[in-house]
PDB file of C-alpha atoms and ligand atoms in Angstrom:
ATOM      1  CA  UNK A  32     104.580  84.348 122.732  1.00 95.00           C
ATOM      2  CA  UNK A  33     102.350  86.519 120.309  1.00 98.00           C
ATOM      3  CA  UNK A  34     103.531  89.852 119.457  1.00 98.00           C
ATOM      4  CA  UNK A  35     100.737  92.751 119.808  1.00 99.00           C
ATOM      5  CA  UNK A  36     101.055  96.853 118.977  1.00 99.00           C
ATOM      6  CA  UNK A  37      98.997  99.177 121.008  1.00 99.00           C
ATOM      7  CA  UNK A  38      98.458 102.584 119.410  1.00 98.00           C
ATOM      8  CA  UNK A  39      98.508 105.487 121.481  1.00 98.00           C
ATOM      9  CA  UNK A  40     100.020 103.394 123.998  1.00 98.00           C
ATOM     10  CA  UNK A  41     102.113 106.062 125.688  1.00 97.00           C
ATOM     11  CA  UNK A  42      99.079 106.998 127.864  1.00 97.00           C
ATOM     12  CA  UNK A  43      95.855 106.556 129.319  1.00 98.00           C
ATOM     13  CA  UNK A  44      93.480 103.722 128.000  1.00 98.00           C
ATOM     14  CA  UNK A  45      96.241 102.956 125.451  1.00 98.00           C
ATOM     15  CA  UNK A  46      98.877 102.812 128.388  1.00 98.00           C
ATOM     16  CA  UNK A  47      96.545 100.210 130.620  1.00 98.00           C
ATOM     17  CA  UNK A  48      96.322  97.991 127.258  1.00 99.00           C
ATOM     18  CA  UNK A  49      99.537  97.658 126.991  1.00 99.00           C
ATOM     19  CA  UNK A  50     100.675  96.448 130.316  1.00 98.00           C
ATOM     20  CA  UNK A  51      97.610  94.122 130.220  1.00 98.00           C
ATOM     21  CA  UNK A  52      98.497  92.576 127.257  1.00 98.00           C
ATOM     22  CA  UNK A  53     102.381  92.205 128.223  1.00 98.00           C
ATOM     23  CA  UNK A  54     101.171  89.641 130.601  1.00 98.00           C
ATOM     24  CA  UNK A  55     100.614  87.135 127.960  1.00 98.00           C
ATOM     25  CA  UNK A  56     102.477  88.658 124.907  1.00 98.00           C
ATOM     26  CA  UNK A  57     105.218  90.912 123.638  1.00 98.00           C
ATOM     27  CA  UNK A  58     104.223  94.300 123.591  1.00 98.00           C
ATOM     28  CA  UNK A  59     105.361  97.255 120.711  1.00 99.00           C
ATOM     29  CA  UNK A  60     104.125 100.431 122.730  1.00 99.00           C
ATOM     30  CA  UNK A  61     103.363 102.847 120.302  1.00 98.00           C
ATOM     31  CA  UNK A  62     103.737 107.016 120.769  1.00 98.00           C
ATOM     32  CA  UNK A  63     103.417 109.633 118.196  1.00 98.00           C
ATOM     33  CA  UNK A  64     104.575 113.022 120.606  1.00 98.00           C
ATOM     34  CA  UNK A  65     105.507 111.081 124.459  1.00 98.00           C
ATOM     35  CA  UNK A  66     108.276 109.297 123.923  1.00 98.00           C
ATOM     36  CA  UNK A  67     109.180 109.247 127.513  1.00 98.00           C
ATOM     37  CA  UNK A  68     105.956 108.180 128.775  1.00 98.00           C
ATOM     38  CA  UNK A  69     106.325 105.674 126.098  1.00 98.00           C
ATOM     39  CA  UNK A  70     109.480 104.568 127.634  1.00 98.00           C
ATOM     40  CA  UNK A  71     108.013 104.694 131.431  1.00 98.00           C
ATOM     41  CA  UNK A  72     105.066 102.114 130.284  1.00 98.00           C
ATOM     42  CA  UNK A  73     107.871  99.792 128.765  1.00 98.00           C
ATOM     43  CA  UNK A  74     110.151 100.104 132.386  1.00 98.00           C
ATOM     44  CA  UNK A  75     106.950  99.322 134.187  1.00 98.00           C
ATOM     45  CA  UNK A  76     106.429  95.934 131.826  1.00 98.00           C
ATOM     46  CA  UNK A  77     109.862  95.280 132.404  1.00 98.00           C
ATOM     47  CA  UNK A  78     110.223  95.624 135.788  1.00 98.00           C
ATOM     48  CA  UNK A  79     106.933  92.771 136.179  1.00 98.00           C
ATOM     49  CA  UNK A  80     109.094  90.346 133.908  1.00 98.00           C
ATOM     50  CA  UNK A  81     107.147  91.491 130.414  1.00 98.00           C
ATOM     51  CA  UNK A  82     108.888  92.295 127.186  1.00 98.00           C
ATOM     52  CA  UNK A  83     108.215  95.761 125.866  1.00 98.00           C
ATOM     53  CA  UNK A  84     109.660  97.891 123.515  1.00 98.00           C
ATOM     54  CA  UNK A  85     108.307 101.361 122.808  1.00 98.00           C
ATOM     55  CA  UNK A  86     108.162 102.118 118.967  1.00 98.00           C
ATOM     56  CA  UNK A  87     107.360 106.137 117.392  1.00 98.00           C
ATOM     57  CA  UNK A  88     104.184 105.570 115.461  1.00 98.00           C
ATOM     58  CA  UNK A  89     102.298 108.343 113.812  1.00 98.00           C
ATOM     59  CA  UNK A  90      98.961 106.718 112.191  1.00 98.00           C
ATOM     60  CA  UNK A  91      98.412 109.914 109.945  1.00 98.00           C
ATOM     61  CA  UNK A  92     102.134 108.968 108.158  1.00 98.00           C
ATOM     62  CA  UNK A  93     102.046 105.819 106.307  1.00 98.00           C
ATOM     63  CA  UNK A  94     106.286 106.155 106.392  1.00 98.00           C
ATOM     64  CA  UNK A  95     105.726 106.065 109.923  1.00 98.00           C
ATOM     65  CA  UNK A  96     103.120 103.307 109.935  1.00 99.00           C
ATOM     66  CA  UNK A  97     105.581 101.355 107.760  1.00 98.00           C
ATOM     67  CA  UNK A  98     108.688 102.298 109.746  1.00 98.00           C
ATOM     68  CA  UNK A  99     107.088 101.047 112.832  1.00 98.00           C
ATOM     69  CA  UNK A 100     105.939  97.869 111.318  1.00 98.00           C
ATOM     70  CA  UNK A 101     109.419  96.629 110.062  1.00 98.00           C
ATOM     71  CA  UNK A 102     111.181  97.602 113.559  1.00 98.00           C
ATOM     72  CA  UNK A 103     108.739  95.355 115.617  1.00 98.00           C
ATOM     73  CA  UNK A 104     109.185  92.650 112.985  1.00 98.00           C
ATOM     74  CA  UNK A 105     112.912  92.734 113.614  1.00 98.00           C
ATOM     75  CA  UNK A 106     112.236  93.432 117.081  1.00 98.00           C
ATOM     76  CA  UNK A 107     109.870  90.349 117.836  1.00 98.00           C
ATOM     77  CA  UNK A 108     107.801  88.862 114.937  1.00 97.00           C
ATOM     78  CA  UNK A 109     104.716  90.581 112.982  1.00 98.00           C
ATOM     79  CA  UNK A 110     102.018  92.198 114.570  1.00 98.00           C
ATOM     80  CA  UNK A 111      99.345  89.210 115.602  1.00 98.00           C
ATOM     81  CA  UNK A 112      97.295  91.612 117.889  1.00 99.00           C
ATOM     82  CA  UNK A 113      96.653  95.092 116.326  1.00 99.00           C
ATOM     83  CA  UNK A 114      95.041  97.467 118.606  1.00 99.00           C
ATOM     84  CA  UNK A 115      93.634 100.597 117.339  1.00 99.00           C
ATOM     85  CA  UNK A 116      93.676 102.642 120.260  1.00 98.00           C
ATOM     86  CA  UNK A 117      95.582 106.227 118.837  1.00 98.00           C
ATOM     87  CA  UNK A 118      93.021 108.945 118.789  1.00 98.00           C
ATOM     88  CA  UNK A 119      92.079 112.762 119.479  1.00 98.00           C
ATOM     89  CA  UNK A 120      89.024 115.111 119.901  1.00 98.00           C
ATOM     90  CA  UNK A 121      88.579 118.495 118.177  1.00 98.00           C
ATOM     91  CA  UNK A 122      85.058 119.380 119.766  1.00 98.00           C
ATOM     92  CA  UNK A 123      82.765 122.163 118.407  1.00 98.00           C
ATOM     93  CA  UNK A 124      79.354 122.225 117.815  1.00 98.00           C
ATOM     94  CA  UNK A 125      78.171 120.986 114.077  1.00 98.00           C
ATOM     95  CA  UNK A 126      77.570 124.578 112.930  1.00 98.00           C
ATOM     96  CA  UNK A 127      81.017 126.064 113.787  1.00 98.00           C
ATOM     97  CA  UNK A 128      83.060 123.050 113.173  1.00 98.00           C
ATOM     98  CA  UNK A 129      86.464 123.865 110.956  1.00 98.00           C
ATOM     99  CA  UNK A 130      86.925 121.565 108.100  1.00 98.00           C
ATOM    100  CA  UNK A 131      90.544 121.456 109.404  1.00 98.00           C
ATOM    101  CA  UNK A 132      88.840 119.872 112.900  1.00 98.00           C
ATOM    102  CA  UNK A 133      87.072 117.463 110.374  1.00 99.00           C
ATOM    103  CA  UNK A 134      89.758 116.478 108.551  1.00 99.00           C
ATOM    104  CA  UNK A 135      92.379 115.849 111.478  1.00 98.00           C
ATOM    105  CA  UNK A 136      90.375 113.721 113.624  1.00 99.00           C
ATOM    106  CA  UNK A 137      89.329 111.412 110.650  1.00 99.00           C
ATOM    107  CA  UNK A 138      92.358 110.802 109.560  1.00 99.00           C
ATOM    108  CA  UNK A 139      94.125 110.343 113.123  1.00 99.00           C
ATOM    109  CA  UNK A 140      90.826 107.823 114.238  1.00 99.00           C
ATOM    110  CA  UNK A 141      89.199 106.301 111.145  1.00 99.00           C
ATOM    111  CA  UNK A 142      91.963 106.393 108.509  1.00 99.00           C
ATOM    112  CA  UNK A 143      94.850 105.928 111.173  1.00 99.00           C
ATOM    113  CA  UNK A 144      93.259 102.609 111.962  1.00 99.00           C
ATOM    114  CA  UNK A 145      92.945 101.763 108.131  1.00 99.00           C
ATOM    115  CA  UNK A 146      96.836 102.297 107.725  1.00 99.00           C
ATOM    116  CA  UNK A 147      97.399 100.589 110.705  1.00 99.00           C
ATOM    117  CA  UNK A 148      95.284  97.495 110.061  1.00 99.00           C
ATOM    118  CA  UNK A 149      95.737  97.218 106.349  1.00 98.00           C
ATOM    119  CA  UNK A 150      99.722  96.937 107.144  1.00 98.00           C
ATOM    120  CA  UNK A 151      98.927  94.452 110.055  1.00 98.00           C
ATOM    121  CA  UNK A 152      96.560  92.379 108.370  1.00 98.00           C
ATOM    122  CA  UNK A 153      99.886  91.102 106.212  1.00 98.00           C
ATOM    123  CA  UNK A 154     101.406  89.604 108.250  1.00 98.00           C
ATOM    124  CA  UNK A 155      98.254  88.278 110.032  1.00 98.00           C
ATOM    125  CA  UNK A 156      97.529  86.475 106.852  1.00 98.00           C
ATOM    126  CA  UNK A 157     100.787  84.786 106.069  1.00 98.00           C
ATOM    127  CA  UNK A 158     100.210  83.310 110.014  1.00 97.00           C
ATOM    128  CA  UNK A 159      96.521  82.406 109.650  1.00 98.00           C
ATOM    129  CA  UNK A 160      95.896  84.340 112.929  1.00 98.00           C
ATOM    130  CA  UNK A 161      95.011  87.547 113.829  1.00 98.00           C
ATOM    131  CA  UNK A 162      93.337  89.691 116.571  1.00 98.00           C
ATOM    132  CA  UNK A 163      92.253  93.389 115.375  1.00 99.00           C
ATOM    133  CA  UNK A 164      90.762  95.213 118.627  1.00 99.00           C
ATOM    134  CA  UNK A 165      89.241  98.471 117.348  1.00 99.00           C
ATOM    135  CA  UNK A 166      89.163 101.400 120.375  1.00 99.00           C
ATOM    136  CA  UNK A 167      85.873 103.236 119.217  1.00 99.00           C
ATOM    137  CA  UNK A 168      83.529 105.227 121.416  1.00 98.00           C
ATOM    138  CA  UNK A 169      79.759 105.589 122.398  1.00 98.00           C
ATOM    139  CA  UNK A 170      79.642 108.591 120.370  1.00 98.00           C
ATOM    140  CA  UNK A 171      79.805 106.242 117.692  1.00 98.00           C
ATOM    141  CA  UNK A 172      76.989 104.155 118.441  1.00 98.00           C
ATOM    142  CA  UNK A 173      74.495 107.080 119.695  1.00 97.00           C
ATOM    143  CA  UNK A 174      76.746 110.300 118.470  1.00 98.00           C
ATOM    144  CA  UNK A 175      77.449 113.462 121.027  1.00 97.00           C
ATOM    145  CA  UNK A 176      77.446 116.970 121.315  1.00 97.00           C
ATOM    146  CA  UNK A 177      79.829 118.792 120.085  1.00 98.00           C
ATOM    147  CA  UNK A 178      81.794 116.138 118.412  1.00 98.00           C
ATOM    148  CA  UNK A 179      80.239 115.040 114.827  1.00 98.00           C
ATOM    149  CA  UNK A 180      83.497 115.202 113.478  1.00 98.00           C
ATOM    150  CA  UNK A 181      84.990 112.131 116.226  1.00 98.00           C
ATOM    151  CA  UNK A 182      81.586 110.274 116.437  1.00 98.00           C
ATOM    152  CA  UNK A 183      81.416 110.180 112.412  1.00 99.00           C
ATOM    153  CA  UNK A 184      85.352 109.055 112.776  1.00 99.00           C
ATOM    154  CA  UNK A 185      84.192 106.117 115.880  1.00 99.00           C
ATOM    155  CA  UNK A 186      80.917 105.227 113.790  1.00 99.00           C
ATOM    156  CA  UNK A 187      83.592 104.297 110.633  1.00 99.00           C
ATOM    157  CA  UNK A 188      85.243 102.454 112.919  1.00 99.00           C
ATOM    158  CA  UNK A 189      82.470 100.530 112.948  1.00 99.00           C
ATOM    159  CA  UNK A 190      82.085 100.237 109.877  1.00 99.00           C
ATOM    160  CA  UNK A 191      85.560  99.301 109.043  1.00 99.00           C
ATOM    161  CA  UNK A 192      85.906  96.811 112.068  1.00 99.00           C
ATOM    162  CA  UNK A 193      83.054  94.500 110.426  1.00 99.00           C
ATOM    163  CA  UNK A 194      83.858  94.429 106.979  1.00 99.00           C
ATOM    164  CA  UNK A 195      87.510  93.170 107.688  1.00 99.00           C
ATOM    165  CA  UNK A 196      85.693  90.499 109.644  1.00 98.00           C
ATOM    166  CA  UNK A 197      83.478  89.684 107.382  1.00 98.00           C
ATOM    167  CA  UNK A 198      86.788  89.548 104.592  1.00 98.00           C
ATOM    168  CA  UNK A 199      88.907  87.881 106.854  1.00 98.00           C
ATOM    169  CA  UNK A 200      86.912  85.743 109.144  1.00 98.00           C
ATOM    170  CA  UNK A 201      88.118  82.444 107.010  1.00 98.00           C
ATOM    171  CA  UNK A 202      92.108  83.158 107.973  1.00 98.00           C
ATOM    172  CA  UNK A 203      91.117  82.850 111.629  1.00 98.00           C
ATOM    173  CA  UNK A 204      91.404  86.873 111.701  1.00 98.00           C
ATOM    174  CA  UNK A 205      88.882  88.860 114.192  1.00 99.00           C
ATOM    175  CA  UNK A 206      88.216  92.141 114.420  1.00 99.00           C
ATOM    176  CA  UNK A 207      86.276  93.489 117.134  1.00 99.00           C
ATOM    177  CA  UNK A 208      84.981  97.166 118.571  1.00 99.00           C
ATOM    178  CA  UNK A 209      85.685  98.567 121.900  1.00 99.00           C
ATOM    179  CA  UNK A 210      82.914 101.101 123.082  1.00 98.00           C
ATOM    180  CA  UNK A 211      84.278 102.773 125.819  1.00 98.00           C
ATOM    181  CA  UNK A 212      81.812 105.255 127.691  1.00 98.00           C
ATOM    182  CA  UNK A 213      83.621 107.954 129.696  1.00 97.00           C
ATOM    183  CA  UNK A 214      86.688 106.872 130.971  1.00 97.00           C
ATOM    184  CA  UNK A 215      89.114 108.553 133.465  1.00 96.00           C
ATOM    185  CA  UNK A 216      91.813 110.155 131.223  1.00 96.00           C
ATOM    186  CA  UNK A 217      93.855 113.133 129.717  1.00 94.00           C
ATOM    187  CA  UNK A 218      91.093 112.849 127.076  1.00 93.00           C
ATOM    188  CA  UNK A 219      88.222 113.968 129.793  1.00 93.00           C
ATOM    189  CA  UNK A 220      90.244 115.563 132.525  1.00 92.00           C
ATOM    190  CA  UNK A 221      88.593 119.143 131.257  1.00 92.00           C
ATOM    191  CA  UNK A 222      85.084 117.755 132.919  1.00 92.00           C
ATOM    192  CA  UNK A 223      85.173 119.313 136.285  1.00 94.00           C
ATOM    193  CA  UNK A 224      83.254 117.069 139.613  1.00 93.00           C
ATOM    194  CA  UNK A 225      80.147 118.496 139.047  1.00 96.00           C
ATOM    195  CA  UNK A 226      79.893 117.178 135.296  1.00 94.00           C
ATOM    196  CA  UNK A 227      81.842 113.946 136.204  1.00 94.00           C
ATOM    197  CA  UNK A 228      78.588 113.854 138.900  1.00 95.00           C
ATOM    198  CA  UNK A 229      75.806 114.239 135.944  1.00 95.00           C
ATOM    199  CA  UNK A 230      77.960 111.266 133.979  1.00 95.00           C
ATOM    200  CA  UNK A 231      77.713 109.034 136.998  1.00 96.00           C
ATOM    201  CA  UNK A 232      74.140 110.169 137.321  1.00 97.00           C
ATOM    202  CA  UNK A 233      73.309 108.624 133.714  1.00 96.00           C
ATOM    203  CA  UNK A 234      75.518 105.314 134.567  1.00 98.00           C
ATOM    204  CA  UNK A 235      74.295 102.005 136.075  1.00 98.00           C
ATOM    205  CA  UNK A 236      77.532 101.631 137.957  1.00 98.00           C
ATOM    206  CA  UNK A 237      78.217 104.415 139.949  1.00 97.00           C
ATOM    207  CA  UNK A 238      81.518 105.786 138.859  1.00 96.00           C
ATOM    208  CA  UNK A 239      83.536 106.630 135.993  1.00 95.00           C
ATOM    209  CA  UNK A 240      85.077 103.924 134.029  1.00 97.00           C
ATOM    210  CA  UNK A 241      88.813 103.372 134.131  1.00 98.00           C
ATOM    211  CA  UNK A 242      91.624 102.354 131.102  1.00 98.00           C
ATOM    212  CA  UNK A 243      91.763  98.782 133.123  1.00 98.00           C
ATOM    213  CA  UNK A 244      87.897  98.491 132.676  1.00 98.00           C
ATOM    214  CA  UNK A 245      89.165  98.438 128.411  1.00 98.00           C
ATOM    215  CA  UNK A 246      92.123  96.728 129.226  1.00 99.00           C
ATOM    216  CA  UNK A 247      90.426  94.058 130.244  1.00 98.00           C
ATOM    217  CA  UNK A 248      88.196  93.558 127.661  1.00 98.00           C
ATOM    218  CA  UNK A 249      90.885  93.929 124.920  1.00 99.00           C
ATOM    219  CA  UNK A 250      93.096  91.204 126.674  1.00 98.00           C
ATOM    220  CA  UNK A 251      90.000  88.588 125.799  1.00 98.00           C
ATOM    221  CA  UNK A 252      89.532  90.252 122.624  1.00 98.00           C
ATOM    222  CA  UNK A 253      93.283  89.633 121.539  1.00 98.00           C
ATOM    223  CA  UNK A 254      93.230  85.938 122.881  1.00 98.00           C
ATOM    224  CA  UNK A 255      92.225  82.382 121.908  1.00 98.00           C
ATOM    225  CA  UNK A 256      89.567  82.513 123.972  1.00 98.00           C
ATOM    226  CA  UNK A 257      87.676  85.158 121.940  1.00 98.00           C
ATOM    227  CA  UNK A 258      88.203  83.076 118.532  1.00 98.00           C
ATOM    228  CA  UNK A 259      84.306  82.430 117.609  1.00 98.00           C
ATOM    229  CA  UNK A 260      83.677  86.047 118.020  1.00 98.00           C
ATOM    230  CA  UNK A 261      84.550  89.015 115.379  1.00 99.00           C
ATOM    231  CA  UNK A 262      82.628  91.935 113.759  1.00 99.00           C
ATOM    232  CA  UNK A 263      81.267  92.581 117.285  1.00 99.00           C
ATOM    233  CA  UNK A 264      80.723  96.089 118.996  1.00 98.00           C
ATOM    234  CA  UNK A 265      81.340  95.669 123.316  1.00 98.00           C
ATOM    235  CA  UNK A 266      80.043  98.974 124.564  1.00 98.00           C
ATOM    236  CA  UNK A 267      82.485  99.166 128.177  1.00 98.00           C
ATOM    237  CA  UNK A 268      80.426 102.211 129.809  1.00 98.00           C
ATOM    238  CA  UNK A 269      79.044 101.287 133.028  1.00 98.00           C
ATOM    239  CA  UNK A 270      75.637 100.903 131.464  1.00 98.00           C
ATOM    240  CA  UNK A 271      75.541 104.464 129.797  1.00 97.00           C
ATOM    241  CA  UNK A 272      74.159 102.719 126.585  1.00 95.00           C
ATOM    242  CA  UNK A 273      71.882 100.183 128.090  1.00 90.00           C
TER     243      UNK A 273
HETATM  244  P1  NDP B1766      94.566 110.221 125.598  1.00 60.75           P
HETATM  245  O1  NDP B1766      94.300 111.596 125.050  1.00 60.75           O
HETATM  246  O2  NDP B1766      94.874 110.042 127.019  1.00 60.75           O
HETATM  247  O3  NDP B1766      95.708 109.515 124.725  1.00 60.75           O
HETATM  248  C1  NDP B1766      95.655 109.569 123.335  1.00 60.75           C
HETATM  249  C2  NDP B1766      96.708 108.660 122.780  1.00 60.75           C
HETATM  250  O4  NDP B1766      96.611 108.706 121.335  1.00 60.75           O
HETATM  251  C3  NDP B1766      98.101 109.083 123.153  1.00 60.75           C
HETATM  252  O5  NDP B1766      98.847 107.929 123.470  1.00 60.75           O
HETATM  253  C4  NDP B1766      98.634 109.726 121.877  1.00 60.75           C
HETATM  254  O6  NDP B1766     100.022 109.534 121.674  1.00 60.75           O
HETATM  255  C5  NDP B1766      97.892 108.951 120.814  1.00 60.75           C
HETATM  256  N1  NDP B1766      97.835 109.677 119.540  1.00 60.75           N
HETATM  257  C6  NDP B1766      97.252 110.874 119.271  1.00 60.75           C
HETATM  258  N2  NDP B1766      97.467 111.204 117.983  1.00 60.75           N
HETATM  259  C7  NDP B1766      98.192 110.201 117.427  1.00 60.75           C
HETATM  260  C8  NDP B1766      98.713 109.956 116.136  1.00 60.75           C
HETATM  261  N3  NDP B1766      98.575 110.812 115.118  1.00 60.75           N
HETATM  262  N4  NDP B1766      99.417 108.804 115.933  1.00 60.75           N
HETATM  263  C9  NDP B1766      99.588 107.921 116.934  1.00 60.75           C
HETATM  264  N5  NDP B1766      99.143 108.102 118.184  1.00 60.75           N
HETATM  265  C10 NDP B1766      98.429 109.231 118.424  1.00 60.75           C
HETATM  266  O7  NDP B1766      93.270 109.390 125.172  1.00 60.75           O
HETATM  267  P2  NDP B1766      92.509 108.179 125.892  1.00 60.75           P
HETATM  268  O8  NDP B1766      93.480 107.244 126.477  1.00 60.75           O
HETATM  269  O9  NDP B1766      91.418 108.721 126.699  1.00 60.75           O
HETATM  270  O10 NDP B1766      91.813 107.513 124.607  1.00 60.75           O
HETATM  271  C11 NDP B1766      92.333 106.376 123.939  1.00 60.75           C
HETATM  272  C12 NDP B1766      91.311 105.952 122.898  1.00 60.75           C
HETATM  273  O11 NDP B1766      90.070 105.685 123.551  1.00 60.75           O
HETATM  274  C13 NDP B1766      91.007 107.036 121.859  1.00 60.75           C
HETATM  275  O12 NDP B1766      90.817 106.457 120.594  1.00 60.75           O
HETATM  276  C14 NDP B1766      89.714 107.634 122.367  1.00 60.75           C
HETATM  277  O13 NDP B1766      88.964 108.205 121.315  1.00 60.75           O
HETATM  278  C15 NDP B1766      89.038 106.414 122.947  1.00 60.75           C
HETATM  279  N6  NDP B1766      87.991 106.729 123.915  1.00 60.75           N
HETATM  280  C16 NDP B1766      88.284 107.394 125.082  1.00 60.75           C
HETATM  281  C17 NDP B1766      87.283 107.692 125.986  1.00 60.75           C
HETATM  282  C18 NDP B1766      87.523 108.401 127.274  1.00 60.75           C
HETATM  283  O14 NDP B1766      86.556 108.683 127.974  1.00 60.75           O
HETATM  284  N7  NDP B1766      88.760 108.692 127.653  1.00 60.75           N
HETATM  285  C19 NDP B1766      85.878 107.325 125.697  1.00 60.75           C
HETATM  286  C20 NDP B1766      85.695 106.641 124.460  1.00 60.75           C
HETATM  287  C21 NDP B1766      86.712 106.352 123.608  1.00 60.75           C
HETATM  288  P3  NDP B1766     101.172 110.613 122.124  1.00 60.75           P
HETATM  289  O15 NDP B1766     100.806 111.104 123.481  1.00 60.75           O
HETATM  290  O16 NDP B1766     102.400 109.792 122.067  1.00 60.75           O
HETATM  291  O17 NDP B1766     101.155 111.686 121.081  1.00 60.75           O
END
């Protein structure tokens, strides 16, 4: 069984990842704050015959990157499915936005997945197989209001996601970019109906996406299956993008 870390796996799209993948692998959910609902997502693997362990990962702490790394490895085996999920908004428009607000979500999104990865791709190397699943965004592709400071950090995602393919293609190492569009979470539970309405209104399929819609896509990302493809960018939006 192949061992796979979800960042940011105590909730939302992060949480649905995780119990997707611990159908086929062994799971290390990561948390940074919610420990418990780290611990509920493990239970619920559990309880459908999965092995789970839920492991304190802050991507902006290389000590904690590290410590997290070596407990899975004693835990299960290294990390052969990495996915980059941990991430946060600090929305303002471009004018008003604090450097602070820069800085935080760049390091928690782009650089958190460069610790994360770069740590990962170690052990992926020494195996000969990896699966690096980047969670990036639409704001990334076509940018958004309000958020320069994320979109820049989901563009570099980008960015980062096809360079490691290109570098690491020959090990049998993908790496691969989630797109979600708006998706049904803690992360866009401020929208009230009547915005969730104008989404929809933009969206080919009629409702708002859900974390299994990503799920899904990252369990064929992290598989066998998916093993010709790599430095690839899968917008999941209900046809926002199209
Ligand atoms: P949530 O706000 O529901 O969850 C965010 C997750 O990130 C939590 O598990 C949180 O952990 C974790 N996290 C935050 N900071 C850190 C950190 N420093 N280190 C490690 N983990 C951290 O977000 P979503 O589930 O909605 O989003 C998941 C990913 O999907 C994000 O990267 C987001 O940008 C992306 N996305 C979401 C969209 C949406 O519509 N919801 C659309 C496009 C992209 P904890 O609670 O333990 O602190």
């Amino acid at each position: 069984m192949k061992t796979a870390l979800v960042t940011g796996g105590s909730r939302g799209i992060g949480k649905a990842i995780a119990q997707k993948l611990a159908e086929t692998s062994n799971v290390a959910v990561g948390y940074s704050n919610s420990k418990e609902q780290a611990v509920e997502v493990v239970n619920s693997i559990q309880a459908n015959g999965g092995n789970a362990i839920a492991v304190q990962i802050d991507v902006t702490d290389n000590d904690s990157v590290e410590k997290c790394f070596e407990l899975i490895e004693k835990e299960f085996s290294s990390v052969e499915i990495l996915v980059n999920n941990a991430g946060i908004t600090k929305d303002n428009i471009f004018p008003r936005l604090k450097q602070d607000d820069w800085d935080s979500v760049i390091d928690t999104n782009l650089t958190g997945s460069f610790r994360a990865s770069q740590r990962a791709i170690k052990g992926m190397m020494k195996n000969k197989w990896g699966r690096i699943v980047f969670i990036s965004s639409v704001a990334g592709i076509s940018g958004n209001m309000g958020q320069s400071n994320y979109a820049a950090s989901k563009a570099g995602m980008i960015g980062l996601a096809k360079t490691i393919s290109k570098e690491l293609g020959s090990r049998n190492i993908t790496s691969n970019v989630i797109a979600p569009g708006y998706i049904d979470t803690d992360m866009t539970s401020f929208l009230d109906d009547q915005q969730k309405e104008e989404i929809i209104g933009q969206l080919s399929i009629k409702r708002v996406g859900k974390p299994e819609d990503i799920a899904n896509m990252v369990a064929f990302l992290g598989s066998d299956e998916s093993e010709y493809i790599t430095g690839q960018v899968f917008p999941v939006d209900g046809g926002l993008t199209t």
